[in-house]
Amino acid sequence: MIELLRKFRIGTVVLAVAVALAAALTVLPARWLLWLMPSDAPITVVEASGTLWSGTAWIALGSPQSRRMLTEPVQWRWNGASVDVRHPYLRGPVKLSFGLGGVSVSAQQATLPAAVLAGMGTPWNTMSPGGQIDVQWRAFTPGTLAQGTLADIYWRNASAAMAPIAPIGDYHVRLEGSGRNIKITLSTDKGALQLTGQGEWTGRRLNFQGRAKASDKASDTEQAALTGLLTAIGPERDDGHAFGTGKL
């Protein structure tokens, strides 16, 4: 009998806490997100309105020194144990589901202007990139990455202010699960500028090495037009101009 009463009290407390949290979500201001997000994160909230239950937020991408704010706010609304996130760049809502195993993110696709890359710092901020970025990812749970392809990122009709020719090419970045890490592969689908690279995200650090050079199929005029851009991308090596993290 005593054990039954003890379990009843614990259940009552848990239920009361759950009800209190649900009630708090409906009234707590969305601006609390500004303090919850790390100031040095590559994605951060710069302004928010509404409540934690249903609201909108303006998102900025990039390092603190070169952030670029998205042109439209992100919208969210809770629906039971999940929250639906919407943005004009998304093909449809992204569902974040919360359970004992953590947070799961639904599969989705997004299309955004390549200009947002300028917020990622050097060399993007000097390139003034143009074109279209298409992203598609599979459902995943952060911290328990599945093996195989996680996401594909396509930069189509790419251009750069420092190159007098446009487009300079189409490019593909693939993210693959590899244990607890994410393998990154950069390749060129077509174009006068050839970009290649390999890297890995360990959860705390990005290690990436890339090379840029004029394609063997590029004309003399195209090769000359790419000279300034290649110099801005990085130092010249035997296999092209180097860019990435760490020692190049």
mmCIF file of C-alpha atoms in Angstrom:
data_model
loop_
_atom_site.group_PDB
_atom_site.id
_atom_site.type_symbol
_atom_site.label_atom_id
_atom_site.label_comp_id
_atom_site.label_asym_id
_atom_site.label_seq_id
_atom_site.Cartn_x
_atom_site.Cartn_y
_atom_site.Cartn_z
ATOM 1 C CA MET A 1 0.000 0.000 0.000
ATOM 2 C CA ILE A 2 2.813 2.393 0.928
ATOM 3 C CA GLU A 3 4.634 1.560 -2.306
ATOM 4 C CA LEU A 4 1.451 2.222 -4.285
ATOM 5 C CA LEU A 5 1.020 5.610 -2.626
ATOM 6 C CA ARG A 6 4.655 6.461 -3.325
ATOM 7 C CA LYS A 7 4.263 5.663 -7.035
ATOM 8 C CA PHE A 8 1.030 7.649 -7.132
ATOM 9 C CA ARG A 9 2.765 10.687 -5.647
ATOM 10 C CA ILE A 10 5.650 10.429 -8.119
ATOM 11 C CA GLY A 11 3.207 10.115 -11.009
ATOM 12 C CA THR A 12 1.276 13.113 -9.757
ATOM 13 C CA VAL A 13 4.444 15.200 -9.531
ATOM 14 C CA VAL A 14 5.534 14.193 -13.046
ATOM 15 C CA LEU A 15 2.094 15.025 -14.419
ATOM 16 C CA ALA A 16 2.093 18.374 -12.639
ATOM 17 C CA VAL A 17 5.523 19.234 -14.042
ATOM 18 C CA ALA A 18 4.421 18.247 -17.565
ATOM 19 C CA VAL A 19 1.296 20.389 -17.297
ATOM 20 C CA ALA A 20 3.342 23.301 -15.959
ATOM 21 C CA LEU A 21 5.831 23.030 -18.831
ATOM 22 C CA ALA A 22 3.034 22.875 -21.403
ATOM 23 C CA ALA A 23 1.413 25.936 -19.862
ATOM 24 C CA ALA A 24 4.738 27.767 -19.794
ATOM 25 C CA LEU A 25 5.285 27.152 -23.501
ATOM 26 C CA THR A 26 2.060 29.008 -24.288
ATOM 27 C CA VAL A 27 3.062 32.167 -22.423
ATOM 28 C CA LEU A 28 6.864 32.344 -22.263
ATOM 29 C CA PRO A 29 8.121 34.880 -24.817
ATOM 30 C CA ALA A 30 9.884 33.623 -27.932
ATOM 31 C CA ARG A 31 12.631 36.167 -27.237
ATOM 32 C CA TRP A 32 13.987 33.666 -24.698
ATOM 33 C CA LEU A 33 15.491 31.887 -27.704
ATOM 34 C CA LEU A 34 18.006 34.742 -27.979
ATOM 35 C CA TRP A 35 19.534 33.677 -24.668
ATOM 36 C CA LEU A 36 19.241 29.945 -25.323
ATOM 37 C CA MET A 37 21.256 30.018 -28.567
ATOM 38 C CA PRO A 38 25.087 30.204 -28.243
ATOM 39 C CA SER A 39 26.394 33.552 -29.480
ATOM 40 C CA ASP A 40 29.212 31.907 -31.466
ATOM 41 C CA ALA A 41 27.035 29.272 -33.179
ATOM 42 C CA PRO A 42 27.019 29.230 -37.023
ATOM 43 C CA ILE A 43 23.216 29.562 -36.841
ATOM 44 C CA THR A 44 21.775 32.021 -34.349
ATOM 45 C CA VAL A 45 18.548 33.865 -33.518
ATOM 46 C CA VAL A 46 18.769 37.655 -33.811
ATOM 47 C CA GLU A 47 15.100 38.517 -33.180
ATOM 48 C CA ALA A 48 11.985 36.595 -32.150
ATOM 49 C CA SER A 49 8.316 37.268 -31.460
ATOM 50 C CA GLY A 50 5.326 35.301 -30.197
ATOM 51 C CA THR A 51 5.722 32.557 -27.601
ATOM 52 C CA LEU A 52 7.754 29.371 -27.287
ATOM 53 C CA TRP A 53 4.544 27.532 -28.261
ATOM 54 C CA SER A 54 3.954 29.449 -31.478
ATOM 55 C CA GLY A 55 6.135 32.204 -32.862
ATOM 56 C CA THR A 56 8.567 33.526 -35.426
ATOM 57 C CA ALA A 57 12.302 34.171 -35.374
ATOM 58 C CA TRP A 58 14.817 35.881 -37.620
ATOM 59 C CA ILE A 59 17.818 33.642 -38.251
ATOM 60 C CA ALA A 60 21.381 34.666 -39.133
ATOM 61 C CA LEU A 61 23.973 32.341 -40.669
ATOM 62 C CA GLY A 62 27.746 32.455 -40.434
ATOM 63 C CA SER A 63 30.458 33.433 -37.992
ATOM 64 C CA PRO A 64 29.899 36.378 -35.594
ATOM 65 C CA GLN A 65 32.134 38.581 -37.786
ATOM 66 C CA SER A 66 30.294 37.982 -41.071
ATOM 67 C CA ARG A 67 26.741 36.882 -40.364
ATOM 68 C CA ARG A 68 23.980 37.269 -42.912
ATOM 69 C CA MET A 69 20.319 37.315 -41.890
ATOM 70 C CA LEU A 70 17.759 35.328 -43.866
ATOM 71 C CA THR A 71 15.291 37.491 -45.768
ATOM 72 C CA GLU A 72 12.242 35.796 -44.200
ATOM 73 C CA PRO A 73 11.617 34.646 -40.603
ATOM 74 C CA VAL A 74 11.291 31.050 -39.431
ATOM 75 C CA GLN A 75 7.865 30.098 -38.054
ATOM 76 C CA TRP A 76 7.099 27.308 -35.577
ATOM 77 C CA ARG A 77 4.146 25.803 -33.779
ATOM 78 C CA TRP A 78 3.932 22.930 -31.320
ATOM 79 C CA ASN A 79 1.665 19.997 -32.156
ATOM 80 C CA GLY A 80 1.614 17.535 -29.272
ATOM 81 C CA ALA A 81 5.132 16.178 -28.685
ATOM 82 C CA SER A 82 6.492 17.688 -31.886
ATOM 83 C CA VAL A 83 6.980 21.114 -33.392
ATOM 84 C CA ASP A 84 6.448 22.091 -37.031
ATOM 85 C CA VAL A 85 9.016 24.519 -38.452
ATOM 86 C CA ARG A 86 8.260 26.463 -41.626
ATOM 87 C CA HIS A 87 10.215 28.849 -43.850
ATOM 88 C CA PRO A 88 9.803 30.018 -47.467
ATOM 89 C CA TYR A 89 13.083 28.286 -48.368
ATOM 90 C CA LEU A 90 11.655 24.903 -47.281
ATOM 91 C CA ARG A 91 9.582 22.767 -49.664
ATOM 92 C CA GLY A 92 7.354 21.877 -46.692
ATOM 93 C CA PRO A 93 7.365 21.905 -42.881
ATOM 94 C CA VAL A 94 10.182 20.263 -40.941
ATOM 95 C CA LYS A 95 8.903 18.245 -37.986
ATOM 96 C CA LEU A 96 11.011 18.060 -34.830
ATOM 97 C CA SER A 97 9.787 15.166 -32.680
ATOM 98 C CA PHE A 98 10.797 14.800 -29.037
ATOM 99 C CA GLY A 99 11.009 11.427 -27.307
ATOM 100 C CA LEU A 100 13.054 9.336 -24.907
ATOM 101 C CA GLY A 101 15.612 8.740 -27.666
ATOM 102 C CA GLY A 102 16.171 12.462 -28.191
ATOM 103 C CA VAL A 103 15.095 14.793 -30.970
ATOM 104 C CA SER A 104 14.373 13.460 -34.456
ATOM 105 C CA VAL A 105 14.274 15.673 -37.553
ATOM 106 C CA SER A 106 12.052 14.792 -40.512
ATOM 107 C CA ALA A 107 13.318 14.547 -44.087
ATOM 108 C CA GLN A 108 12.836 17.616 -46.257
ATOM 109 C CA GLN A 109 14.216 19.746 -49.091
ATOM 110 C CA ALA A 110 15.142 23.412 -49.274
ATOM 111 C CA THR A 111 16.082 25.930 -51.952
ATOM 112 C CA LEU A 112 17.911 29.139 -51.092
ATOM 113 C CA PRO A 113 20.020 31.804 -52.805
ATOM 114 C CA ALA A 114 23.765 31.201 -52.829
ATOM 115 C CA ALA A 115 24.239 34.718 -51.428
ATOM 116 C CA VAL A 116 23.750 33.270 -47.923
ATOM 117 C CA LEU A 117 27.197 31.649 -48.287
ATOM 118 C CA ALA A 118 28.754 35.092 -47.834
ATOM 119 C CA GLY A 119 27.983 34.771 -44.136
ATOM 120 C CA MET A 120 30.351 31.804 -43.828
ATOM 121 C CA GLY A 121 33.441 34.023 -43.884
ATOM 122 C CA THR A 122 36.548 33.744 -46.064
ATOM 123 C CA PRO A 123 36.638 33.172 -49.013
ATOM 124 C CA TRP A 124 32.863 33.385 -49.462
ATOM 125 C CA ASN A 125 32.497 36.970 -48.247
ATOM 126 C CA THR A 126 34.974 38.211 -50.871
ATOM 127 C CA MET A 127 33.523 36.070 -53.670
ATOM 128 C CA SER A 128 29.943 37.444 -53.431
ATOM 129 C CA PRO A 129 28.531 34.073 -54.569
ATOM 130 C CA GLY A 130 25.465 33.821 -56.791
ATOM 131 C CA GLY A 131 23.271 31.029 -58.063
ATOM 132 C CA GLN A 132 20.945 28.622 -56.292
ATOM 133 C CA ILE A 133 21.515 26.165 -53.445
ATOM 134 C CA ASP A 134 19.347 23.025 -53.345
ATOM 135 C CA VAL A 135 19.492 20.909 -50.188
ATOM 136 C CA GLN A 136 17.836 17.576 -49.486
ATOM 137 C CA TRP A 137 18.285 15.494 -46.352
ATOM 138 C CA ARG A 138 16.945 12.280 -44.881
ATOM 139 C CA ALA A 139 15.317 11.975 -41.453
ATOM 140 C CA PHE A 140 17.901 11.853 -38.678
ATOM 141 C CA THR A 141 18.446 12.006 -34.933
ATOM 142 C CA PRO A 142 21.393 14.206 -33.866
ATOM 143 C CA GLY A 143 23.973 12.196 -31.943
ATOM 144 C CA THR A 144 22.941 8.859 -33.499
ATOM 145 C CA LEU A 145 23.779 9.334 -37.153
ATOM 146 C CA ALA A 146 22.894 6.549 -39.558
ATOM 147 C CA GLN A 147 25.406 5.124 -42.014
ATOM 148 C CA GLY A 148 25.216 6.235 -45.633
ATOM 149 C CA THR A 149 24.080 9.454 -47.253
ATOM 150 C CA LEU A 150 22.625 12.014 -44.836
ATOM 151 C CA ALA A 151 22.256 14.999 -47.157
ATOM 152 C CA ASP A 152 23.064 16.281 -50.635
ATOM 153 C CA ILE A 153 23.775 19.943 -51.337
ATOM 154 C CA TYR A 154 23.821 21.276 -54.907
ATOM 155 C CA TRP A 155 25.114 24.694 -55.940
ATOM 156 C CA ARG A 156 23.631 25.290 -59.379
ATOM 157 C CA ASN A 157 24.513 28.046 -61.862
ATOM 158 C CA ALA A 158 27.241 29.196 -59.510
ATOM 159 C CA SER A 159 28.777 32.620 -60.013
ATOM 160 C CA ALA A 160 31.180 34.945 -58.211
ATOM 161 C CA ALA A 161 31.665 38.696 -58.436
ATOM 162 C CA MET A 162 35.404 38.222 -58.974
ATOM 163 C CA ALA A 163 34.863 36.128 -62.107
ATOM 164 C CA PRO A 164 33.645 37.979 -65.241
ATOM 165 C CA ILE A 165 32.097 34.766 -66.595
ATOM 166 C CA ALA A 166 28.855 33.207 -65.381
ATOM 167 C CA PRO A 167 28.011 30.577 -64.507
ATOM 168 C CA ILE A 168 31.345 29.154 -63.376
ATOM 169 C CA GLY A 169 29.924 25.698 -62.705
ATOM 170 C CA ASP A 170 27.599 23.326 -60.850
ATOM 171 C CA TYR A 171 28.820 21.713 -57.618
ATOM 172 C CA HIS A 172 27.778 18.923 -55.278
ATOM 173 C CA VAL A 173 28.494 18.376 -51.580
ATOM 174 C CA ARG A 174 27.553 15.015 -50.050
ATOM 175 C CA LEU A 175 27.325 14.413 -46.294
ATOM 176 C CA GLU A 176 27.633 10.782 -45.189
ATOM 177 C CA GLY A 177 27.352 9.196 -41.765
ATOM 178 C CA SER A 178 30.571 7.556 -40.616
ATOM 179 C CA GLY A 179 30.233 6.341 -37.048
ATOM 180 C CA ARG A 180 29.716 9.450 -34.931
ATOM 181 C CA ASN A 181 31.275 11.677 -37.568
ATOM 182 C CA ILE A 182 30.057 13.130 -40.845
ATOM 183 C CA LYS A 183 32.147 12.637 -43.982
ATOM 184 C CA ILE A 184 32.091 15.559 -46.441
ATOM 185 C CA THR A 185 32.805 15.220 -50.166
ATOM 186 C CA LEU A 186 32.895 18.128 -52.635
ATOM 187 C CA SER A 187 32.795 17.486 -56.383
ATOM 188 C CA THR A 188 32.169 19.364 -59.631
ATOM 189 C CA ASP A 189 29.300 18.361 -61.903
ATOM 190 C CA LYS A 190 30.287 20.738 -64.716
ATOM 191 C CA GLY A 191 31.828 24.140 -65.383
ATOM 192 C CA ALA A 192 35.011 26.090 -66.055
ATOM 193 C CA LEU A 193 35.972 26.173 -62.362
ATOM 194 C CA GLN A 194 36.707 22.770 -60.874
ATOM 195 C CA LEU A 195 36.222 22.323 -57.121
ATOM 196 C CA THR A 196 37.083 19.146 -55.203
ATOM 197 C CA GLY A 197 37.528 18.368 -51.540
ATOM 198 C CA GLN A 198 37.319 15.906 -48.668
ATOM 199 C CA GLY A 199 36.646 16.486 -45.006
ATOM 200 C CA GLU A 200 34.960 15.390 -41.815
ATOM 201 C CA TRP A 201 32.827 16.941 -39.088
ATOM 202 C CA THR A 202 33.610 15.332 -35.720
ATOM 203 C CA GLY A 203 30.826 17.012 -33.768
ATOM 204 C CA ARG A 204 33.224 19.585 -32.379
ATOM 205 C CA ARG A 205 35.508 20.408 -35.246
ATOM 206 C CA LEU A 206 35.448 20.642 -39.025
ATOM 207 C CA ASN A 207 38.438 19.274 -40.912
ATOM 208 C CA PHE A 208 38.297 19.973 -44.634
ATOM 209 C CA GLN A 209 40.802 20.280 -47.465
ATOM 210 C CA GLY A 210 39.769 21.468 -50.914
ATOM 211 C CA ARG A 211 41.310 22.389 -54.230
ATOM 212 C CA ALA A 212 40.189 24.815 -56.935
ATOM 213 C CA LYS A 213 41.516 25.107 -60.476
ATOM 214 C CA ALA A 214 40.429 25.847 -64.012
ATOM 215 C CA SER A 215 38.945 22.832 -65.752
ATOM 216 C CA ASP A 216 41.036 21.092 -68.395
ATOM 217 C CA LYS A 217 38.125 21.771 -70.764
ATOM 218 C CA ALA A 218 38.065 25.516 -70.028
ATOM 219 C CA SER A 219 39.028 27.813 -72.899
ATOM 220 C CA ASP A 220 41.970 30.207 -72.669
ATOM 221 C CA THR A 221 39.515 33.067 -72.146
ATOM 222 C CA GLU A 222 37.773 31.237 -69.289
ATOM 223 C CA GLN A 223 41.077 30.339 -67.635
ATOM 224 C CA ALA A 224 42.188 33.967 -67.743
ATOM 225 C CA ALA A 225 38.828 35.104 -66.328
ATOM 226 C CA LEU A 226 39.225 32.772 -63.340
ATOM 227 C CA THR A 227 42.680 34.027 -62.319
ATOM 228 C CA GLY A 228 41.480 36.641 -59.821
ATOM 229 C CA LEU A 229 38.928 34.302 -58.256
ATOM 230 C CA LEU A 230 41.434 31.479 -57.835
ATOM 231 C CA THR A 231 43.875 33.840 -56.132
ATOM 232 C CA ALA A 232 41.145 34.913 -53.699
ATOM 233 C CA ILE A 233 40.169 31.310 -52.945
ATOM 234 C CA GLY A 234 43.575 30.348 -51.617
ATOM 235 C CA PRO A 235 47.307 29.833 -52.171
ATOM 236 C CA GLU A 236 48.429 27.961 -55.263
ATOM 237 C CA ARG A 237 49.731 24.417 -54.905
ATOM 238 C CA ASP A 238 50.819 21.811 -57.455
ATOM 239 C CA ASP A 239 47.276 20.405 -57.649
ATOM 240 C CA GLY A 240 45.412 23.721 -57.586
ATOM 241 C CA HIS A 241 44.548 26.549 -55.210
ATOM 242 C CA ALA A 242 44.084 25.296 -51.648
ATOM 243 C CA PHE A 243 41.209 26.161 -49.325
ATOM 244 C CA GLY A 244 39.743 24.655 -46.180
ATOM 245 C CA THR A 245 40.621 24.374 -42.503
ATOM 246 C CA GLY A 246 43.978 23.895 -40.841
ATOM 247 C CA LYS A 247 47.249 23.731 -42.750
ATOM 248 C CA LEU A 248 46.724 24.094 -46.498
#
